[in-house]
Tab-separated table of C-alpha atoms in Angstrom:
chain	number	residue	atom	x	y	z
K	1	UNK	CA	-4.850	21.115	-18.668
K	2	UNK	CA	-3.085	23.021	-16.334
K	3	UNK	CA	-2.034	21.230	-13.011
K	4	UNK	CA	-2.446	24.221	-10.447
K	5	UNK	CA	-4.335	23.416	-7.522
K	6	UNK	CA	-2.690	23.169	-4.059
K	7	UNK	CA	-3.422	19.152	-3.629
K	8	UNK	CA	-2.583	18.871	-7.059
K	9	UNK	CA	0.477	19.878	-6.908
K	10	UNK	CA	1.077	17.797	-3.878
K	11	UNK	CA	-0.197	14.648	-5.384
K	12	UNK	CA	2.035	15.246	-8.223
K	13	UNK	CA	4.926	15.888	-5.924
K	14	UNK	CA	4.474	12.722	-4.088
K	15	UNK	CA	4.751	11.019	-6.940
K	16	UNK	CA	7.573	12.905	-8.251
K	17	UNK	CA	9.703	12.380	-5.225
K	18	UNK	CA	9.303	8.752	-5.195
K	19	UNK	CA	9.909	8.450	-9.068
K	20	UNK	CA	13.313	10.539	-8.771
K	21	UNK	CA	13.960	7.922	-5.888
K	22	UNK	CA	13.648	5.081	-8.460
K	23	UNK	CA	15.576	6.972	-11.353
K	24	UNK	CA	18.746	7.351	-8.716
K	25	UNK	CA	18.614	3.800	-8.064
K	26	UNK	CA	17.930	4.848	-4.578
K	27	UNK	CA	14.207	2.418	-4.562
K	28	UNK	CA	14.135	-0.701	-6.510
K	29	UNK	CA	11.219	0.009	-8.361
K	30	UNK	CA	11.666	-1.209	-11.776
K	31	UNK	CA	13.173	-4.974	-10.416
K	32	UNK	CA	9.907	-4.710	-8.131
K	33	UNK	CA	7.463	-4.109	-10.771
K	34	UNK	CA	9.082	-6.888	-13.121
K	35	UNK	CA	9.026	-9.357	-9.831
K	36	UNK	CA	5.211	-8.800	-9.489
K	37	UNK	CA	4.200	-9.005	-13.309
K	38	UNK	CA	6.219	-12.463	-13.187
K	39	UNK	CA	4.317	-13.771	-10.170
K	40	UNK	CA	0.812	-13.636	-11.084
K	41	UNK	CA	-1.074	-15.730	-8.921
K	42	UNK	CA	-4.290	-17.103	-9.948
K	43	UNK	CA	-7.618	-15.457	-8.792
K	44	UNK	CA	-8.139	-15.286	-5.401
K	45	UNK	CA	-10.491	-18.414	-4.078
K	46	UNK	CA	-13.500	-17.722	-0.935
K	47	UNK	CA	-12.510	-18.820	2.274
K	48	UNK	CA	-15.442	-19.449	3.697
K	49	UNK	CA	-13.419	-20.362	7.466
K	50	UNK	CA	-11.548	-17.017	7.341
K	51	UNK	CA	-12.421	-15.028	10.889
K	52	UNK	CA	-13.970	-11.464	9.616
K	53	UNK	CA	-12.184	-10.309	12.602
K	54	UNK	CA	-8.377	-10.586	11.316
K	55	UNK	CA	-9.237	-8.107	8.209
K	56	UNK	CA	-7.464	-10.854	5.928
K	57	UNK	CA	-9.175	-9.875	3.137
K	58	UNK	CA	-9.105	-6.349	3.407
K	59	UNK	CA	-5.444	-6.766	4.224
K	60	UNK	CA	-5.211	-8.760	0.941
K	61	UNK	CA	-7.091	-6.096	-1.364
K	62	UNK	CA	-5.160	-3.105	-0.086
K	63	UNK	CA	-1.466	-5.433	-0.320
K	64	UNK	CA	-2.969	-5.955	-4.284
K	65	UNK	CA	-3.855	-1.887	-4.732
K	66	UNK	CA	0.075	-1.766	-4.143
K	67	UNK	CA	1.352	-4.340	-6.339
K	68	UNK	CA	-0.989	-2.242	-8.679
K	69	UNK	CA	0.481	1.262	-8.078
K	70	UNK	CA	4.422	-0.469	-8.538
K	71	UNK	CA	3.022	-2.356	-11.685
K	72	UNK	CA	2.146	0.833	-13.244
K	73	UNK	CA	5.153	3.201	-11.685
K	74	UNK	CA	7.608	0.820	-12.511
K	75	UNK	CA	6.472	0.476	-15.998
K	76	UNK	CA	6.051	3.981	-16.426
K	77	UNK	CA	9.745	4.896	-15.221
K	78	UNK	CA	10.973	2.555	-17.943
K	79	UNK	CA	9.003	3.769	-20.492
K	80	UNK	CA	9.801	7.720	-20.134
K	81	UNK	CA	12.570	7.964	-17.814
K	82	UNK	CA	13.836	11.107	-17.347
K	83	UNK	CA	10.700	12.623	-18.954
K	84	UNK	CA	7.927	11.033	-17.031
K	85	UNK	CA	7.095	14.198	-15.209
K	86	UNK	CA	5.991	15.682	-18.554
K	87	UNK	CA	3.141	13.051	-18.713
K	88	UNK	CA	1.383	15.289	-16.169
K	89	UNK	CA	-1.563	12.995	-17.114
K	90	UNK	CA	0.193	9.743	-16.040
K	91	UNK	CA	1.674	11.202	-13.175
K	92	UNK	CA	-1.672	12.432	-11.623
K	93	UNK	CA	-3.343	9.163	-12.629
K	94	UNK	CA	-0.329	7.320	-10.281
K	95	UNK	CA	-0.980	10.056	-7.654
K	96	UNK	CA	-4.415	9.325	-7.185
K	97	UNK	CA	-3.836	5.584	-6.992
K	98	UNK	CA	-1.023	6.809	-4.074
K	99	UNK	CA	-3.832	8.637	-2.369
K	100	UNK	CA	-6.330	6.062	-2.052
K	101	UNK	CA	-3.711	3.324	-1.070
K	102	UNK	CA	-2.684	5.871	1.863
K	103	UNK	CA	-6.168	6.629	3.081
K	104	UNK	CA	-7.315	2.944	3.098
K	105	UNK	CA	-4.233	1.975	5.128
K	106	UNK	CA	-4.549	4.855	7.565
K	107	UNK	CA	-8.055	4.128	8.217
K	108	UNK	CA	-7.292	0.305	8.350
K	109	UNK	CA	-4.406	0.537	11.075
K	110	UNK	CA	-6.608	3.016	12.937
K	111	UNK	CA	-9.485	0.143	13.182
K	112	UNK	CA	-6.689	-2.762	13.910
K	113	UNK	CA	-5.678	-0.444	16.997
K	114	UNK	CA	-9.053	-0.093	17.844
K	115	UNK	CA	-9.716	-3.951	17.934
K	116	UNK	CA	-6.710	-4.077	19.838
K	117	UNK	CA	-7.985	-2.142	22.565
K	118	UNK	CA	-10.967	-4.466	22.725
K	119	UNK	CA	-13.501	-1.330	21.108
K	120	UNK	CA	-16.178	-1.208	19.076
K	121	UNK	CA	-15.035	-1.489	15.501
K	122	UNK	CA	-18.377	-2.741	13.898
K	123	UNK	CA	-19.372	0.475	12.539
K	124	UNK	CA	-15.309	1.694	11.849
K	125	UNK	CA	-14.541	-1.889	9.778
K	126	UNK	CA	-17.639	-0.802	7.712
K	127	UNK	CA	-16.073	2.456	7.056
K	128	UNK	CA	-12.788	0.504	6.200
K	129	UNK	CA	-14.832	-1.902	3.684
K	130	UNK	CA	-16.798	0.873	1.868
K	131	UNK	CA	-13.826	3.233	1.369
K	132	UNK	CA	-11.935	0.345	0.355
K	133	UNK	CA	-14.413	-0.645	-2.146
K	134	UNK	CA	-14.656	2.270	-3.520
K	135	UNK	CA	-10.730	2.504	-3.879
K	136	UNK	CA	-10.570	-0.351	-5.334
K	137	UNK	CA	-13.221	1.181	-8.540
K	138	UNK	CA	-11.076	4.683	-8.716
K	139	UNK	CA	-7.732	2.844	-8.992
K	140	UNK	CA	-8.582	0.556	-11.235
K	141	UNK	CA	-10.245	3.478	-13.156
K	142	UNK	CA	-6.771	5.437	-12.799
K	143	UNK	CA	-4.484	2.807	-13.515
K	144	UNK	CA	-6.103	1.011	-16.404
K	145	UNK	CA	-6.099	5.001	-18.261
K	146	UNK	CA	-2.082	4.879	-17.296
K	147	UNK	CA	-1.608	1.557	-18.305
K	148	UNK	CA	-3.498	2.458	-21.878
K	149	UNK	CA	-1.222	5.649	-21.965
K	150	UNK	CA	1.934	4.207	-22.122
K	151	UNK	CA	1.845	0.297	-22.996
K	152	UNK	CA	0.579	-1.935	-26.337
K	153	UNK	CA	0.662	-5.084	-27.348
K	154	UNK	CA	2.199	-7.852	-24.523
K	155	UNK	CA	3.424	-5.051	-21.956
K	156	UNK	CA	-0.353	-3.693	-22.259
K	157	UNK	CA	-2.134	-7.143	-22.142
K	158	UNK	CA	-0.168	-8.154	-18.847
K	159	UNK	CA	-0.292	-5.190	-17.383
K	160	UNK	CA	-4.180	-5.288	-17.817
K	161	UNK	CA	-4.553	-8.903	-16.698
K	162	UNK	CA	-2.601	-8.198	-13.512
K	163	UNK	CA	-5.207	-5.051	-13.199
K	164	UNK	CA	-8.021	-7.351	-13.404
K	165	UNK	CA	-6.489	-9.891	-11.337
K	166	UNK	CA	-5.362	-7.477	-8.355
K	167	UNK	CA	-9.172	-5.458	-8.319
K	168	UNK	CA	-10.844	-8.757	-7.983
K	169	UNK	CA	-12.091	-9.615	-4.266
K	170	UNK	CA	-12.488	-13.120	-2.637
K	171	UNK	CA	-15.984	-11.604	-1.398
K	172	UNK	CA	-17.412	-8.763	-2.923
K	173	UNK	CA	-19.067	-6.509	0.294
K	174	UNK	CA	-22.634	-5.483	0.103
K	175	UNK	CA	-21.939	-1.777	-0.419
K	176	UNK	CA	-25.654	-0.928	0.056
K	177	UNK	CA	-25.737	-2.699	3.447
K	178	UNK	CA	-22.478	-0.750	4.692
K	179	UNK	CA	-23.957	2.642	3.381
K	180	UNK	CA	-27.442	1.628	5.681
K	181	UNK	CA	-25.225	0.417	8.884
K	182	UNK	CA	-23.065	3.809	9.008
K	183	UNK	CA	-26.139	5.982	8.072
K	184	UNK	CA	-28.136	4.128	10.741
K	185	UNK	CA	-25.012	4.624	13.302
K	186	UNK	CA	-24.751	8.472	12.116
K	187	UNK	CA	-28.698	9.269	12.760
K	188	UNK	CA	-28.540	7.670	16.121
K	189	UNK	CA	-25.734	9.719	17.219
K	190	UNK	CA	-26.677	12.561	15.994
K	191	UNK	CA	-23.895	13.383	13.572
K	192	UNK	CA	-20.423	12.083	12.700
K	193	UNK	CA	-18.682	11.797	15.678
K	194	UNK	CA	-18.363	8.455	16.878
K	195	UNK	CA	-16.029	6.043	18.168
Protein backbone atom coordinates (compact mmCIF):
# COMPACT_ATOMS: atom_id res chain seq x y z
CA UNK A 1 0.00 0.00 0.00
CA UNK A 2 1.18 3.55 -0.75
CA UNK A 3 0.43 5.96 2.09
CA UNK A 4 -0.03 9.23 0.25
CA UNK A 5 -3.14 10.96 1.64
CA UNK A 6 -2.57 14.12 3.70
CA UNK A 7 -4.11 12.65 6.87
CA UNK A 8 -2.09 9.45 6.61
CA UNK A 9 1.14 11.38 5.99
CA UNK A 10 0.48 13.60 9.03
CA UNK A 11 -0.31 10.59 11.22
CA UNK A 12 2.84 8.80 10.16
CA UNK A 13 4.85 12.01 10.58
CA UNK A 14 3.54 12.47 14.16
CA UNK A 15 4.68 8.99 15.14
CA UNK A 16 7.93 9.38 13.21
CA UNK A 17 8.87 12.52 15.14
CA UNK A 18 8.22 10.79 18.44
CA UNK A 19 10.26 7.75 17.47
CA UNK A 20 13.18 9.89 16.28
CA UNK A 21 13.26 11.61 19.67
CA UNK A 22 13.31 8.18 21.33
CA UNK A 23 16.18 6.97 19.13
CA UNK A 24 18.16 10.15 19.85
CA UNK A 25 17.66 9.60 23.58
CA UNK A 26 15.62 12.78 24.00
CA UNK A 27 12.79 10.76 25.54
CA UNK A 28 13.14 7.44 27.38
CA UNK A 29 10.52 5.49 25.44
CA UNK A 30 12.26 2.12 25.87
CA UNK A 31 12.75 2.55 29.61
CA UNK A 32 9.16 3.54 30.20
CA UNK A 33 7.93 0.67 28.00
CA UNK A 34 9.98 -1.86 30.01
CA UNK A 35 8.75 -0.40 33.30
CA UNK A 36 5.12 -0.64 32.17
CA UNK A 37 5.52 -4.27 31.11
CA UNK A 38 7.16 -5.22 34.43
CA UNK A 39 4.34 -3.74 36.49
CA UNK A 40 1.29 -5.36 34.94
CA UNK A 41 -1.34 -5.20 37.73
CA UNK A 42 -4.33 -7.43 38.32
CA UNK A 43 -7.43 -6.87 36.16
CA UNK A 44 -9.47 -3.87 37.35
CA UNK A 45 -12.22 -4.55 39.89
CA UNK A 46 -15.63 -2.82 40.00
CA UNK A 47 -15.97 -0.06 42.57
CA UNK A 48 -19.69 0.57 43.17
CA UNK A 49 -18.99 3.46 45.56
CA UNK A 50 -17.14 5.44 42.91
CA UNK A 51 -18.61 8.84 42.02
CA UNK A 52 -19.31 8.85 38.28
CA UNK A 53 -18.84 12.63 38.15
CA UNK A 54 -15.15 12.24 38.96
CA UNK A 55 -14.43 10.72 35.52
CA UNK A 56 -12.22 8.21 37.36
CA UNK A 57 -12.93 5.23 35.12
CA UNK A 58 -12.57 7.28 31.94
CA UNK A 59 -9.21 8.63 33.11
CA UNK A 60 -8.06 5.13 34.04
CA UNK A 61 -9.02 3.72 30.62
CA UNK A 62 -7.34 6.66 28.87
CA UNK A 63 -4.20 6.09 30.92
CA UNK A 64 -4.25 2.44 29.88
CA UNK A 65 -4.50 3.40 26.21
CA UNK A 66 -1.37 5.50 26.67
CA UNK A 67 0.38 2.49 28.23
CA UNK A 68 -0.55 0.44 25.17
CA UNK A 69 0.98 3.02 22.86
CA UNK A 70 4.17 3.24 24.90
CA UNK A 71 4.51 -0.55 25.12
CA UNK A 72 3.98 -1.01 21.37
CA UNK A 73 6.18 1.91 20.34
CA UNK A 74 8.95 1.05 22.79
CA UNK A 75 9.15 -2.56 21.69
CA UNK A 76 8.91 -1.61 18.01
CA UNK A 77 11.82 0.83 18.40
CA UNK A 78 13.83 -1.86 20.15
CA UNK A 79 13.06 -4.33 17.36
CA UNK A 80 13.68 -2.16 14.30
CA UNK A 81 15.77 0.79 15.55
CA UNK A 82 16.30 3.25 12.68
CA UNK A 83 14.60 0.92 10.18
CA UNK A 84 11.24 1.37 11.92
CA UNK A 85 10.07 4.07 9.52
CA UNK A 86 10.24 1.47 6.71
CA UNK A 87 7.58 -0.59 8.50
CA UNK A 88 4.68 1.52 7.25
CA UNK A 89 1.90 -0.81 8.41
CA UNK A 90 3.35 -0.81 11.93
CA UNK A 91 3.87 2.95 11.98
CA UNK A 92 0.30 3.49 10.76
CA UNK A 93 -0.99 1.17 13.52
CA UNK A 94 0.84 3.32 16.06
CA UNK A 95 -0.46 6.50 14.44
CA UNK A 96 -4.05 5.24 14.68
CA UNK A 97 -3.54 4.51 18.38
CA UNK A 98 -2.06 7.96 18.96
CA UNK A 99 -4.95 9.70 17.17
CA UNK A 100 -7.57 7.83 19.22
CA UNK A 101 -5.81 8.80 22.45
CA UNK A 102 -5.63 12.45 21.37
CA UNK A 103 -9.34 12.62 20.46
CA UNK A 104 -10.52 11.00 23.69
CA UNK A 105 -8.25 13.07 25.91
CA UNK A 106 -9.28 16.32 24.19
CA UNK A 107 -12.98 15.49 24.64
CA UNK A 108 -12.54 14.44 28.26
CA UNK A 109 -10.63 17.63 29.13
CA UNK A 110 -13.40 19.70 27.56
CA UNK A 111 -16.10 17.95 29.60
CA UNK A 112 -14.04 18.35 32.78
CA UNK A 113 -13.80 22.06 32.06
CA UNK A 114 -17.58 22.24 31.61
CA UNK A 115 -18.09 20.38 34.88
CA UNK A 116 -15.77 22.83 36.65
CA UNK A 117 -18.02 25.66 35.46
CA UNK A 118 -21.05 23.77 36.82
CA UNK A 119 -22.42 23.35 33.30
CA UNK A 120 -24.62 20.42 32.27
CA UNK A 121 -22.35 17.55 31.23
CA UNK A 122 -24.67 14.55 30.95
CA UNK A 123 -24.79 14.43 27.14
CA UNK A 124 -21.21 15.60 26.52
CA UNK A 125 -20.07 12.94 28.98
CA UNK A 126 -22.16 10.33 27.17
CA UNK A 127 -20.35 11.34 23.99
CA UNK A 128 -16.96 10.96 25.71
CA UNK A 129 -17.91 7.57 27.12
CA UNK A 130 -19.10 6.36 23.73
CA UNK A 131 -16.00 7.66 21.94
CA UNK A 132 -13.77 6.11 24.59
CA UNK A 133 -15.50 2.74 24.22
CA UNK A 134 -15.04 2.90 20.45
CA UNK A 135 -11.43 4.04 20.87
CA UNK A 136 -10.65 1.06 23.10
CA UNK A 137 -11.85 -1.27 20.34
CA UNK A 138 -9.81 0.53 17.65
CA UNK A 139 -6.70 0.70 19.83
CA UNK A 140 -7.00 -3.00 20.69
CA UNK A 141 -7.25 -3.95 17.01
CA UNK A 142 -4.34 -1.74 15.90
CA UNK A 143 -2.15 -2.73 18.85
CA UNK A 144 -2.75 -6.42 18.24
CA UNK A 145 -1.87 -6.07 14.56
CA UNK A 146 1.27 -4.14 15.52
CA UNK A 147 2.36 -6.66 18.17
CA UNK A 148 1.83 -9.63 15.86
CA UNK A 149 3.89 -7.91 13.17
CA UNK A 150 7.09 -7.67 15.23
CA UNK A 151 6.84 -9.81 18.37
CA UNK A 152 7.04 -13.57 18.90
CA UNK A 153 7.43 -16.04 21.74
CA UNK A 154 7.50 -14.66 25.29
CA UNK A 155 7.60 -11.04 24.14
CA UNK A 156 4.40 -11.54 22.15
CA UNK A 157 2.70 -13.33 25.05
CA UNK A 158 3.57 -10.54 27.51
CA UNK A 159 2.48 -7.77 25.15
CA UNK A 160 -0.81 -9.47 24.29
CA UNK A 161 -1.48 -10.09 27.98
CA UNK A 162 -0.82 -6.43 28.66
CA UNK A 163 -3.14 -5.47 25.80
CA UNK A 164 -5.89 -7.69 27.19
CA UNK A 165 -5.49 -6.13 30.63
CA UNK A 166 -5.29 -2.53 29.44
CA UNK A 167 -8.46 -2.84 27.33
CA UNK A 168 -10.58 -4.29 30.16
CA UNK A 169 -13.13 -1.99 31.83
CA UNK A 170 -14.07 -2.21 35.49
CA UNK A 171 -17.65 -1.45 34.40
CA UNK A 172 -18.45 -1.60 30.71
CA UNK A 173 -20.64 1.23 29.36
CA UNK A 174 -24.00 0.55 27.77
CA UNK A 175 -23.14 1.82 24.29
CA UNK A 176 -26.73 1.44 23.03
CA UNK A 177 -28.07 3.62 25.87
CA UNK A 178 -25.35 6.22 25.26
CA UNK A 179 -26.23 6.37 21.55
CA UNK A 180 -29.94 6.73 22.39
CA UNK A 181 -29.28 9.58 24.84
CA UNK A 182 -27.10 11.43 22.32
CA UNK A 183 -29.61 10.91 19.50
CA UNK A 184 -32.49 12.13 21.70
CA UNK A 185 -30.62 15.35 22.46
CA UNK A 186 -29.70 15.90 18.81
CA UNK A 187 -33.35 15.44 17.81
CA UNK A 188 -34.55 17.74 20.60
CA UNK A 189 -32.06 20.45 19.67
CA UNK A 190 -32.75 20.04 15.97
CA UNK A 191 -29.10 19.49 15.10
CA UNK A 192 -25.63 18.84 16.45
CA UNK A 193 -24.98 22.22 18.09
CA UNK A 194 -25.54 21.92 21.82
CA UNK A 195 -23.45 22.49 24.96
